[in-house]
Amino acid sequence: MEYLGVFGFIAFVLVLTLQGKVSKLERQMREAGIAEEGTALNGNLSASLEKRIGRQVKLDFYDSEADADIVGLKSVTILDVDEKWVLVHCENKKKSFDKLVRISTIKGIAEV
């Protein structure tokens, strides 16, 4: 019976390792512009972000790549957009700051 616990622990560690590799591969695919359906994803999101420069939006991140500084905020203002990066202005109760966010980590956007 002791062997079952050891094998379970080993299986758990292997699953965590594979999860990290899958997340890294998904990020690389998004950066390359390859979506699950074979469409260009970054181009559409980048164009959508460019249309919203100067507006307040809520950013939705992929689970494993969420930005801790931005996740809890209700809205951020988009200042500038590049091919791979977006510059946002964030304000919370204590401070305001500007932050660069990689476009490939953004799952979706919604205007506030």
Short mmCIF file of C-alpha atoms in Angstrom, two decimals:
data_model
loop_
_atom_site.label_atom_id
_atom_site.label_comp_id
_atom_site.label_asym_id
_atom_site.label_seq_id
_atom_site.Cartn_x
_atom_site.Cartn_y
_atom_site.Cartn_z
CA MET A 1 0.00 0.00 0.00
CA GLU A 2 2.90 2.39 0.60
CA TYR A 3 3.85 2.06 -3.03
CA LEU A 4 0.54 3.54 -4.17
CA GLY A 5 1.28 6.77 -2.30
CA VAL A 6 4.74 7.02 -3.82
CA PHE A 7 3.43 6.35 -7.33
CA GLY A 8 0.65 8.88 -6.80
CA PHE A 9 3.16 11.52 -5.77
CA ILE A 10 5.35 10.79 -8.79
CA ALA A 11 2.32 11.01 -11.08
CA PHE A 12 1.34 14.34 -9.52
CA VAL A 13 4.82 15.78 -10.11
CA LEU A 14 4.77 14.58 -13.73
CA VAL A 15 1.39 16.21 -14.33
CA LEU A 16 2.64 19.53 -12.95
CA THR A 17 5.71 19.35 -15.17
CA LEU A 18 3.59 18.63 -18.24
CA GLN A 19 1.21 21.48 -17.38
CA GLY A 20 4.12 23.91 -17.40
CA LYS A 21 5.33 22.64 -20.76
CA VAL A 22 1.85 22.87 -22.28
CA SER A 23 1.45 26.46 -21.04
CA LYS A 24 4.81 27.41 -22.53
CA LEU A 25 3.90 25.80 -25.86
CA GLU A 26 0.51 27.58 -25.93
CA ARG A 27 2.23 30.92 -25.31
CA GLN A 28 4.72 30.27 -28.11
CA MET A 29 1.86 29.44 -30.47
CA ARG A 30 0.03 32.66 -29.56
CA GLU A 31 3.23 34.66 -30.10
CA ALA A 32 3.62 33.05 -33.52
CA GLY A 33 0.04 34.02 -34.34
CA ILE A 34 -1.28 30.47 -34.50
CA ALA A 35 -4.69 29.99 -32.92
CA GLU A 36 -6.37 26.67 -32.22
CA GLU A 37 -8.46 26.97 -35.37
CA GLY A 38 -5.45 27.99 -37.46
CA THR A 39 -6.35 31.68 -37.67
CA ALA A 40 -4.10 34.63 -36.92
CA LEU A 41 -4.91 35.59 -33.34
CA ASN A 42 -2.37 38.28 -32.43
CA GLY A 43 -3.16 40.41 -35.46
CA ASN A 44 -6.85 40.61 -34.60
CA LEU A 45 -6.20 41.35 -30.93
CA SER A 46 -3.54 43.92 -31.75
CA ALA A 47 -5.89 45.71 -34.15
CA SER A 48 -8.66 45.62 -31.58
CA LEU A 49 -6.34 47.11 -28.95
CA GLU A 50 -5.22 49.86 -31.35
CA LYS A 51 -8.85 50.90 -31.85
CA ARG A 52 -9.20 51.33 -28.10
CA ILE A 53 -6.17 53.58 -27.45
CA GLY A 54 -7.14 56.20 -24.88
CA ARG A 55 -10.16 54.22 -23.64
CA GLN A 56 -10.69 52.34 -20.42
CA VAL A 57 -10.89 48.57 -20.81
CA LYS A 58 -10.90 45.44 -18.70
CA LEU A 59 -8.25 42.90 -19.71
CA ASP A 60 -8.86 39.17 -19.43
CA PHE A 61 -5.70 37.05 -19.17
CA TYR A 62 -4.99 33.38 -19.74
CA ASP A 63 -5.07 31.50 -16.42
CA SER A 64 -1.40 30.63 -16.17
CA GLU A 65 -0.15 34.02 -17.37
CA ALA A 66 -2.24 36.52 -15.46
CA ASP A 67 -0.51 39.74 -14.43
CA ALA A 68 -0.84 40.15 -10.66
CA ASP A 69 -0.75 43.97 -10.81
CA ILE A 70 -3.60 44.25 -13.30
CA VAL A 71 -5.90 41.31 -12.50
CA GLY A 72 -7.66 42.93 -9.54
CA LEU A 73 -8.30 46.26 -11.28
CA LYS A 74 -11.70 47.07 -12.72
CA SER A 75 -10.31 49.03 -15.65
CA VAL A 76 -7.07 50.17 -17.23
CA THR A 77 -6.42 52.81 -19.90
CA ILE A 78 -4.61 51.77 -23.08
CA LEU A 79 -1.84 54.24 -23.91
CA ASP A 80 0.02 52.59 -26.82
CA VAL A 81 0.09 49.33 -28.78
CA ASP A 82 3.01 47.57 -30.48
CA GLU A 83 3.22 44.27 -32.39
CA LYS A 84 3.93 42.32 -29.19
CA TRP A 85 3.29 44.76 -26.33
CA VAL A 86 0.59 47.07 -25.02
CA LEU A 87 1.29 49.98 -22.66
CA VAL A 88 -1.48 50.50 -20.12
CA HIS A 89 -2.05 53.03 -17.35
CA CYS A 90 -3.38 51.54 -14.13
CA GLU A 91 -4.85 53.24 -11.08
CA ASN A 92 -5.71 51.67 -7.78
CA LYS A 93 -6.50 53.18 -4.38
CA LYS A 94 -2.85 53.68 -3.40
CA LYS A 95 -1.00 54.54 -6.62
CA SER A 96 -1.11 54.94 -10.36
CA PHE A 97 1.44 53.36 -12.69
CA ASP A 98 2.15 52.46 -16.30
CA LYS A 99 2.81 48.85 -17.25
CA LEU A 100 3.88 46.94 -20.35
CA VAL A 101 1.84 43.82 -21.01
CA ARG A 102 2.65 41.17 -23.60
CA ILE A 103 -0.25 40.81 -26.06
CA SER A 104 0.13 37.04 -26.17
CA THR A 105 -0.93 36.85 -22.49
CA ILE A 106 -4.22 38.67 -23.14
CA LYS A 107 -7.21 36.43 -23.68
CA GLY A 108 -9.76 39.15 -24.33
CA ILE A 109 -10.72 42.77 -23.77
CA ALA A 110 -13.94 44.51 -22.86
CA GLU A 111 -14.68 48.23 -22.82
CA VAL A 112 -15.80 49.66 -19.53
#
